[in-house]
Amino acid sequence: EVQLLESGGGFVQPGGSLRLSCAASGFTFRDYAMAWVRQAPGKGLEWVSILSASGADTYYADSVKGRLTVSRDNSKNTLYLQMNSPRAEDTAVYYCAKGSAYSSMSCLDNWGQGTLVTVSS
Amino acid sequence: DIVMTQSPDSLAVSLGERATINCKSSQSVLFTSNNNDCLAWYQQKPGQPPKLLIYWASTRESGVPDRFSGSGSGTDFTLTISSLQAEDVAVYYCQQYYTPPLTFGPGTKVEIK
């Protein structure tokens, strides 16, 4: 059974930093793209970033480019999202999701429960 | 960027009746290598993460009831729930995965009439 467990959410001040983690199990992590999707309170889904299986290809939404950095450690079956200089508009539940394929051209076939990030002074 | 739109924003359907949700992409999402459209549908129930229902526009994910079906090609797509059940109350999102950013539609809320 695929399991994705996000951690690291919480309160962060604007201009601070926070790192989210997603521990994966139940599948061969290094064979699949992985993504982050967020959902602001009461709003729809916003795709944030996707990283190919090898980590060679990384893509970001324009709204986070230059501030959020996605990475993965295939030896630890873990996906990361580094949030630098977050803004109030980054407040959201952040979901980790497994891609359906090796490449970034993937739909998202398994999702974690999400972790809430609140950016506030 | 490919912009995804959905209609209607919400709909109320009687139990056992058909629900139809439309999704339109601002450009074609046809992957010519396999002649499939890079279009997925997700269901999100209150307080839960999204769940993949349909991919390649019309392929049902394993375990998804066959009352859910996807159709369409190119830029126009449809999710149909053939006989609405109480457990289908949710918000439904389409997403293109043809090219980054892998944009979602704004969602359609389905309720019981």
PDB file of C-alpha atoms in Angstrom:
ATOM      1  CA  GLU A   1       0.000   0.000   0.000  1.00  0.00           C
ATOM      2  CA  VAL A   2       1.327   3.400  -0.997  1.00  0.00           C
ATOM      3  CA  GLN A   3       1.768   5.736   1.955  1.00  0.00           C
ATOM      4  CA  LEU A   4       2.835   9.366   1.871  1.00  0.00           C
ATOM      5  CA  LEU A   5       3.373  11.114   5.187  1.00  0.00           C
ATOM      6  CA  GLU A   6       3.991  14.842   5.209  1.00  0.00           C
ATOM      7  CA  SER A   7       5.596  16.618   8.124  1.00  0.00           C
ATOM      8  CA  GLY A   8       7.167  19.950   8.972  1.00  0.00           C
ATOM      9  CA  GLY A   9       4.143  22.190   8.717  1.00  0.00           C
ATOM     10  CA  GLY A  10       3.294  24.849  11.264  1.00  0.00           C
ATOM     11  CA  PHE A  11       3.570  28.575  11.804  1.00  0.00           C
ATOM     12  CA  VAL A  12       6.270  30.577  10.092  1.00  0.00           C
ATOM     13  CA  GLN A  13       6.847  34.306   9.943  1.00  0.00           C
ATOM     14  CA  PRO A  14       7.018  36.138   6.649  1.00  0.00           C
ATOM     15  CA  GLY A  15      10.610  36.140   5.523  1.00  0.00           C
ATOM     16  CA  GLY A  16      11.449  33.075   7.586  1.00  0.00           C
ATOM     17  CA  SER A  17      12.025  29.550   6.365  1.00  0.00           C
ATOM     18  CA  LEU A  18      10.437  26.142   6.700  1.00  0.00           C
ATOM     19  CA  ARG A  19      11.137  22.709   5.271  1.00  0.00           C
ATOM     20  CA  LEU A  20       8.411  20.201   4.566  1.00  0.00           C
ATOM     21  CA  SER A  21       9.150  16.510   4.243  1.00  0.00           C
ATOM     22  CA  CYS A  22       7.202  13.663   2.701  1.00  0.00           C
ATOM     23  CA  ALA A  23       8.167  10.139   3.689  1.00  0.00           C
ATOM     24  CA  ALA A  24       7.109   7.594   1.084  1.00  0.00           C
ATOM     25  CA  SER A  25       6.590   3.869   1.383  1.00  0.00           C
ATOM     26  CA  GLY A  26       4.856   1.025  -0.403  1.00  0.00           C
ATOM     27  CA  PHE A  27       6.371   1.646  -3.830  1.00  0.00           C
ATOM     28  CA  THR A  28       9.780   2.028  -5.484  1.00  0.00           C
ATOM     29  CA  PHE A  29      10.287   5.713  -4.782  1.00  0.00           C
ATOM     30  CA  ARG A  30      13.159   6.217  -7.224  1.00  0.00           C
ATOM     31  CA  ASP A  31      10.974   5.106 -10.152  1.00  0.00           C
ATOM     32  CA  TYR A  32       8.316   7.830  -9.911  1.00  0.00           C
ATOM     33  CA  ALA A  33       7.971  11.562 -10.228  1.00  0.00           C
ATOM     34  CA  MET A  34       6.792  13.337  -7.099  1.00  0.00           C
ATOM     35  CA  ALA A  35       4.847  16.553  -6.690  1.00  0.00           C
ATOM     36  CA  TRP A  36       3.621  19.150  -4.233  1.00  0.00           C
ATOM     37  CA  VAL A  37       0.112  20.572  -4.477  1.00  0.00           C
ATOM     38  CA  ARG A  38      -1.330  23.123  -2.080  1.00  0.00           C
ATOM     39  CA  GLN A  39      -4.770  24.269  -1.075  1.00  0.00           C
ATOM     40  CA  ALA A  40      -5.398  27.588   0.626  1.00  0.00           C
ATOM     41  CA  PRO A  41      -8.217  27.577   3.186  1.00  0.00           C
ATOM     42  CA  GLY A  42     -11.560  27.239   1.412  1.00  0.00           C
ATOM     43  CA  LYS A  43      -9.943  27.370  -2.027  1.00  0.00           C
ATOM     44  CA  GLY A  44      -9.181  24.991  -4.866  1.00  0.00           C
ATOM     45  CA  LEU A  45      -6.101  22.963  -5.644  1.00  0.00           C
ATOM     46  CA  GLU A  46      -2.955  24.742  -6.788  1.00  0.00           C
ATOM     47  CA  TRP A  47      -0.152  22.745  -8.364  1.00  0.00           C
ATOM     48  CA  VAL A  48       3.184  23.852  -6.853  1.00  0.00           C
ATOM     49  CA  SER A  49       6.000  21.722  -8.221  1.00  0.00           C
ATOM     50  CA  ILE A  50       6.955  18.403  -9.741  1.00  0.00           C
ATOM     51  CA  LEU A  51      10.257  16.570  -9.721  1.00  0.00           C
ATOM     52  CA  SER A  52      11.074  13.721 -12.074  1.00  0.00           C
ATOM     53  CA  ALA A  53      12.101  10.361 -10.656  1.00  0.00           C
ATOM     54  CA  SER A  54      15.804  11.014 -11.092  1.00  0.00           C
ATOM     55  CA  GLY A  55      15.547  14.583  -9.870  1.00  0.00           C
ATOM     56  CA  ALA A  56      16.990  15.852 -13.127  1.00  0.00           C
ATOM     57  CA  ASP A  57      13.841  17.740 -14.149  1.00  0.00           C
ATOM     58  CA  THR A  58      12.105  20.153 -11.808  1.00  0.00           C
ATOM     59  CA  TYR A  59       9.238  22.499 -12.538  1.00  0.00           C
ATOM     60  CA  TYR A  60       7.533  25.170 -10.449  1.00  0.00           C
ATOM     61  CA  ALA A  61       4.410  27.273 -10.540  1.00  0.00           C
ATOM     62  CA  ASP A  62       5.220  30.893 -11.333  1.00  0.00           C
ATOM     63  CA  SER A  63       3.743  31.906  -7.982  1.00  0.00           C
ATOM     64  CA  VAL A  64       6.472  30.073  -6.058  1.00  0.00           C
ATOM     65  CA  LYS A  65       9.430  30.170  -8.418  1.00  0.00           C
ATOM     66  CA  GLY A  66      12.576  31.409  -6.698  1.00  0.00           C
ATOM     67  CA  ARG A  67      11.107  31.030  -3.201  1.00  0.00           C
ATOM     68  CA  LEU A  68      10.218  27.355  -2.894  1.00  0.00           C
ATOM     69  CA  THR A  69      12.646  24.578  -3.757  1.00  0.00           C
ATOM     70  CA  VAL A  70      11.731  20.936  -4.194  1.00  0.00           C
ATOM     71  CA  SER A  71      14.233  18.123  -3.790  1.00  0.00           C
ATOM     72  CA  ARG A  72      14.266  14.407  -3.163  1.00  0.00           C
ATOM     73  CA  ASP A  73      16.518  11.884  -1.513  1.00  0.00           C
ATOM     74  CA  ASN A  74      15.962   8.555  -3.232  1.00  0.00           C
ATOM     75  CA  SER A  75      18.122   6.795  -0.646  1.00  0.00           C
ATOM     76  CA  LYS A  76      15.721   7.909   2.089  1.00  0.00           C
ATOM     77  CA  ASN A  77      12.476   7.677   0.065  1.00  0.00           C
ATOM     78  CA  THR A  78      11.763  11.272   0.987  1.00  0.00           C
ATOM     79  CA  LEU A  79      10.554  14.347  -0.856  1.00  0.00           C
ATOM     80  CA  TYR A  80      11.238  17.845   0.438  1.00  0.00           C
ATOM     81  CA  LEU A  81       9.918  21.346  -0.049  1.00  0.00           C
ATOM     82  CA  GLN A  82      12.110  24.174   1.206  1.00  0.00           C
ATOM     83  CA  MET A  83      10.144  27.372   1.757  1.00  0.00           C
ATOM     84  CA  ASN A  84      12.279  30.509   1.897  1.00  0.00           C
ATOM     85  CA  SER A  85      10.878  33.966   2.508  1.00  0.00           C
ATOM     86  CA  PRO A  86       7.293  32.730   2.616  1.00  0.00           C
ATOM     87  CA  ARG A  87       4.442  35.148   2.167  1.00  0.00           C
ATOM     88  CA  ALA A  88       0.972  35.244   3.647  1.00  0.00           C
ATOM     89  CA  GLU A  89      -0.391  33.883   0.370  1.00  0.00           C
ATOM     90  CA  ASP A  90       1.655  30.699   0.872  1.00  0.00           C
ATOM     91  CA  THR A  91      -0.653  29.766   3.744  1.00  0.00           C
ATOM     92  CA  ALA A  92      -2.193  26.459   2.727  1.00  0.00           C
ATOM     93  CA  VAL A  93      -2.387  22.745   3.258  1.00  0.00           C
ATOM     94  CA  TYR A  94       0.517  21.247   1.344  1.00  0.00           C
ATOM     95  CA  TYR A  95      -0.040  17.824  -0.177  1.00  0.00           C
ATOM     96  CA  CYS A  96       2.670  15.469  -1.315  1.00  0.00           C
ATOM     97  CA  ALA A  97       1.597  13.370  -4.285  1.00  0.00           C
ATOM     98  CA  LYS A  98       3.068  10.473  -6.223  1.00  0.00           C
ATOM     99  CA  GLY A  99       3.322  10.771  -9.960  1.00  0.00           C
ATOM    100  CA  SER A 100       2.043   8.009 -12.189  1.00  0.00           C
ATOM    101  CA  ALA A 101       5.239   7.863 -14.227  1.00  0.00           C
ATOM    102  CA  TYR A 102       8.988   8.452 -14.208  1.00  0.00           C
ATOM    103  CA  SER A 103       8.739  11.765 -15.973  1.00  0.00           C
ATOM    104  CA  SER A 104       7.098  14.994 -14.936  1.00  0.00           C
ATOM    105  CA  MET A 105       4.316  14.266 -17.415  1.00  0.00           C
ATOM    106  CA  SER A 106       2.396  12.520 -14.686  1.00  0.00           C
ATOM    107  CA  CYS A 107      -1.000  12.589 -13.169  1.00  0.00           C
ATOM    108  CA  LEU A 108      -1.034  12.169  -9.392  1.00  0.00           C
ATOM    109  CA  ASP A 109      -2.220   8.743  -8.342  1.00  0.00           C
ATOM    110  CA  ASN A 110      -1.618   8.813  -4.593  1.00  0.00           C
ATOM    111  CA  TRP A 111      -1.781  11.682  -2.125  1.00  0.00           C
ATOM    112  CA  GLY A 112      -0.729  12.282   1.440  1.00  0.00           C
ATOM    113  CA  GLN A 113      -3.046  13.701   4.077  1.00  0.00           C
ATOM    114  CA  GLY A 114      -1.385  17.102   3.864  1.00  0.00           C
ATOM    115  CA  THR A 115       0.378  19.417   6.280  1.00  0.00           C
ATOM    116  CA  LEU A 116      -0.821  22.922   7.127  1.00  0.00           C
ATOM    117  CA  VAL A 117       1.541  25.852   6.738  1.00  0.00           C
ATOM    118  CA  THR A 118       0.472  29.176   8.186  1.00  0.00           C
ATOM    119  CA  VAL A 119       2.510  32.240   7.317  1.00  0.00           C
ATOM    120  CA  SER A 120       1.827  34.970   9.801  1.00  0.00           C
ATOM    121  CA  SER A 121       3.611  37.508  11.936  1.00  0.00           C
TER     122      SER A 121
ATOM    123  CA  ASP B   1       0.570  28.236 -19.395  1.00  0.00           C
ATOM    124  CA  ILE B   2      -2.450  26.063 -20.105  1.00  0.00           C
ATOM    125  CA  VAL B   3      -5.549  27.448 -18.421  1.00  0.00           C
ATOM    126  CA  MET B   4      -8.189  24.963 -17.292  1.00  0.00           C
ATOM    127  CA  THR B   5     -11.812  25.993 -16.891  1.00  0.00           C
ATOM    128  CA  GLN B   6     -14.726  23.986 -15.528  1.00  0.00           C
ATOM    129  CA  SER B   7     -18.474  24.295 -15.697  1.00  0.00           C
ATOM    130  CA  PRO B   8     -20.681  24.532 -13.834  1.00  0.00           C
ATOM    131  CA  ASP B   9     -19.176  25.868 -10.609  1.00  0.00           C
ATOM    132  CA  SER B  10     -21.638  23.705  -8.718  1.00  0.00           C
ATOM    133  CA  LEU B  11     -24.554  21.430  -9.379  1.00  0.00           C
ATOM    134  CA  ALA B  12     -27.229  19.686  -7.364  1.00  0.00           C
ATOM    135  CA  VAL B  13     -28.442  16.334  -8.626  1.00  0.00           C
ATOM    136  CA  SER B  14     -31.026  13.928  -7.257  1.00  0.00           C
ATOM    137  CA  LEU B  15     -29.860  10.545  -6.013  1.00  0.00           C
ATOM    138  CA  GLY B  16     -29.693   8.102  -8.900  1.00  0.00           C
ATOM    139  CA  GLU B  17     -29.616  10.829 -11.522  1.00  0.00           C
ATOM    140  CA  ARG B  18     -26.779  11.747 -13.878  1.00  0.00           C
ATOM    141  CA  ALA B  19     -24.225  14.431 -13.089  1.00  0.00           C
ATOM    142  CA  THR B  20     -22.110  15.961 -15.845  1.00  0.00           C
ATOM    143  CA  ILE B  21     -19.070  18.193 -15.356  1.00  0.00           C
ATOM    144  CA  ASN B  22     -17.261  19.919 -18.181  1.00  0.00           C
ATOM    145  CA  CYS B  23     -13.607  20.870 -18.404  1.00  0.00           C
ATOM    146  CA  LYS B  24     -11.895  22.892 -21.087  1.00  0.00           C
ATOM    147  CA  SER B  25      -8.199  23.478 -21.670  1.00  0.00           C
ATOM    148  CA  SER B  26      -6.857  26.598 -23.364  1.00  0.00           C
ATOM    149  CA  GLN B  27      -4.815  24.448 -25.732  1.00  0.00           C
ATOM    150  CA  SER B  28      -4.667  20.834 -26.798  1.00  0.00           C
ATOM    151  CA  VAL B  29      -3.322  18.354 -24.253  1.00  0.00           C
ATOM    152  CA  LEU B  30      -3.004  15.518 -26.745  1.00  0.00           C
ATOM    153  CA  PHE B  31       0.195  13.531 -26.276  1.00  0.00           C
ATOM    154  CA  THR B  32       0.914  12.469 -29.816  1.00  0.00           C
ATOM    155  CA  SER B  33       3.335   9.704 -28.814  1.00  0.00           C
ATOM    156  CA  ASN B  34       0.470   7.541 -27.557  1.00  0.00           C
ATOM    157  CA  ASN B  35      -2.498   9.493 -28.956  1.00  0.00           C
ATOM    158  CA  ASN B  36      -3.891  10.032 -25.468  1.00  0.00           C
ATOM    159  CA  ASP B  37      -4.997  13.233 -23.803  1.00  0.00           C
ATOM    160  CA  CYS B  38      -3.096  14.212 -20.666  1.00  0.00           C
ATOM    161  CA  LEU B  39      -6.223  14.968 -18.650  1.00  0.00           C
ATOM    162  CA  ALA B  40      -7.049  13.681 -15.198  1.00  0.00           C
ATOM    163  CA  TRP B  41     -10.051  13.980 -12.910  1.00  0.00           C
ATOM    164  CA  TYR B  42      -9.863  14.061  -9.117  1.00  0.00           C
ATOM    165  CA  GLN B  43     -12.474  13.833  -6.394  1.00  0.00           C
ATOM    166  CA  GLN B  44     -12.031  15.649  -3.106  1.00  0.00           C
ATOM    167  CA  LYS B  45     -14.415  15.007  -0.249  1.00  0.00           C
ATOM    168  CA  PRO B  46     -14.564  17.416   2.699  1.00  0.00           C
ATOM    169  CA  GLY B  47     -11.552  17.110   4.968  1.00  0.00           C
ATOM    170  CA  GLN B  48      -9.808  14.605   2.712  1.00  0.00           C
ATOM    171  CA  PRO B  49      -7.003  14.771   0.164  1.00  0.00           C
ATOM    172  CA  PRO B  50      -7.885  14.493  -3.506  1.00  0.00           C
ATOM    173  CA  LYS B  51      -8.305  11.085  -5.074  1.00  0.00           C
ATOM    174  CA  LEU B  52      -7.502  10.215  -8.668  1.00  0.00           C
ATOM    175  CA  LEU B  53     -10.574   9.017 -10.561  1.00  0.00           C
ATOM    176  CA  ILE B  54      -9.702   9.169 -14.246  1.00  0.00           C
ATOM    177  CA  TYR B  55      -6.491   9.598 -16.254  1.00  0.00           C
ATOM    178  CA  TRP B  56      -5.708   9.783 -19.964  1.00  0.00           C
ATOM    179  CA  ALA B  57      -9.133  11.509 -20.120  1.00  0.00           C
ATOM    180  CA  SER B  58     -11.090   8.253 -20.004  1.00  0.00           C
ATOM    181  CA  THR B  59      -9.162   5.535 -18.131  1.00  0.00           C
ATOM    182  CA  ARG B  60     -10.694   4.748 -14.783  1.00  0.00           C
ATOM    183  CA  GLU B  61      -8.265   4.352 -11.886  1.00  0.00           C
ATOM    184  CA  SER B  62      -8.286   0.952 -10.208  1.00  0.00           C
ATOM    185  CA  GLY B  63     -11.071   0.644  -7.665  1.00  0.00           C
ATOM    186  CA  VAL B  64     -13.114   3.573  -8.971  1.00  0.00           C
ATOM    187  CA  PRO B  65     -16.787   2.628  -9.443  1.00  0.00           C
ATOM    188  CA  ASP B  66     -17.878   2.285 -13.058  1.00  0.00           C
ATOM    189  CA  ARG B  67     -20.553   4.944 -12.611  1.00  0.00           C
ATOM    190  CA  PHE B  68     -17.679   7.402 -13.111  1.00  0.00           C
ATOM    191  CA  SER B  69     -16.615   7.889 -16.706  1.00  0.00           C
ATOM    192  CA  GLY B  70     -14.490  10.380 -18.585  1.00  0.00           C
ATOM    193  CA  SER B  71     -14.749  11.423 -22.190  1.00  0.00           C
ATOM    194  CA  GLY B  72     -13.581  14.067 -24.619  1.00  0.00           C
ATOM    195  CA  SER B  73     -10.437  14.909 -26.518  1.00  0.00           C
ATOM    196  CA  GLY B  74      -8.250  17.807 -27.537  1.00  0.00           C
ATOM    197  CA  THR B  75      -9.503  20.674 -25.427  1.00  0.00           C
ATOM    198  CA  ASP B  76     -12.972  19.616 -24.253  1.00  0.00           C
ATOM    199  CA  PHE B  77     -13.571  16.961 -21.648  1.00  0.00           C
ATOM    200  CA  THR B  78     -16.419  15.633 -19.533  1.00  0.00           C
ATOM    201  CA  LEU B  79     -16.732  13.708 -16.286  1.00  0.00           C
ATOM    202  CA  THR B  80     -20.012  11.865 -15.928  1.00  0.00           C
ATOM    203  CA  ILE B  81     -21.440  10.237 -12.839  1.00  0.00           C
ATOM    204  CA  SER B  82     -24.136   8.019 -14.290  1.00  0.00           C
ATOM    205  CA  SER B  83     -26.154   7.478 -11.122  1.00  0.00           C
ATOM    206  CA  LEU B  84     -25.288   9.816  -8.278  1.00  0.00           C
ATOM    207  CA  GLN B  85     -24.796   8.238  -4.873  1.00  0.00           C
ATOM    208  CA  ALA B  86     -24.685  10.006  -1.527  1.00  0.00           C
ATOM    209  CA  GLU B  87     -20.974   9.252  -1.184  1.00  0.00           C
ATOM    210  CA  ASP B  88     -20.246  11.142  -4.423  1.00  0.00           C
ATOM    211  CA  VAL B  89     -20.825  14.516  -2.752  1.00  0.00           C
ATOM    212  CA  ALA B  90     -17.475  16.210  -3.316  1.00  0.00           C
ATOM    213  CA  VAL B  91     -15.583  18.764  -5.324  1.00  0.00           C
ATOM    214  CA  TYR B  92     -14.268  17.491  -8.658  1.00  0.00           C
ATOM    215  CA  TYR B  93     -11.176  18.890 -10.343  1.00  0.00           C
ATOM    216  CA  CYS B  94      -9.726  18.353 -13.782  1.00  0.00           C
ATOM    217  CA  GLN B  95      -5.978  18.685 -14.368  1.00  0.00           C
ATOM    218  CA  GLN B  96      -3.787  18.730 -17.423  1.00  0.00           C
ATOM    219  CA  TYR B  97      -0.448  16.961 -17.151  1.00  0.00           C
ATOM    220  CA  TYR B  98       0.687  17.630 -20.712  1.00  0.00           C
ATOM    221  CA  THR B  99       3.146  20.377 -19.823  1.00  0.00           C
ATOM    222  CA  PRO B 100       4.257  22.192 -16.660  1.00  0.00           C
ATOM    223  CA  PRO B 101       2.773  24.004 -14.880  1.00  0.00           C
ATOM    224  CA  LEU B 102       0.386  21.072 -14.472  1.00  0.00           C
ATOM    225  CA  THR B 103      -2.671  23.216 -13.935  1.00  0.00           C
ATOM    226  CA  PHE B 104      -5.917  22.309 -12.224  1.00  0.00           C
ATOM    227  CA  GLY B 105      -9.362  23.552 -13.036  1.00  0.00           C
ATOM    228  CA  PRO B 106     -11.157  25.620 -10.370  1.00  0.00           C
ATOM    229  CA  GLY B 107     -13.352  22.713  -9.282  1.00  0.00           C
ATOM    230  CA  THR B 108     -17.024  21.785  -9.461  1.00  0.00           C
ATOM    231  CA  LYS B 109     -18.979  21.131  -6.304  1.00  0.00           C
ATOM    232  CA  VAL B 110     -21.518  18.313  -6.543  1.00  0.00           C
ATOM    233  CA  GLU B 111     -24.362  18.167  -4.051  1.00  0.00           C
ATOM    234  CA  ILE B 112     -27.550  16.193  -3.566  1.00  0.00           C
ATOM    235  CA  LYS B 113     -30.769  17.872  -4.629  1.00  0.00           C
TER     236      LYS B 113
END
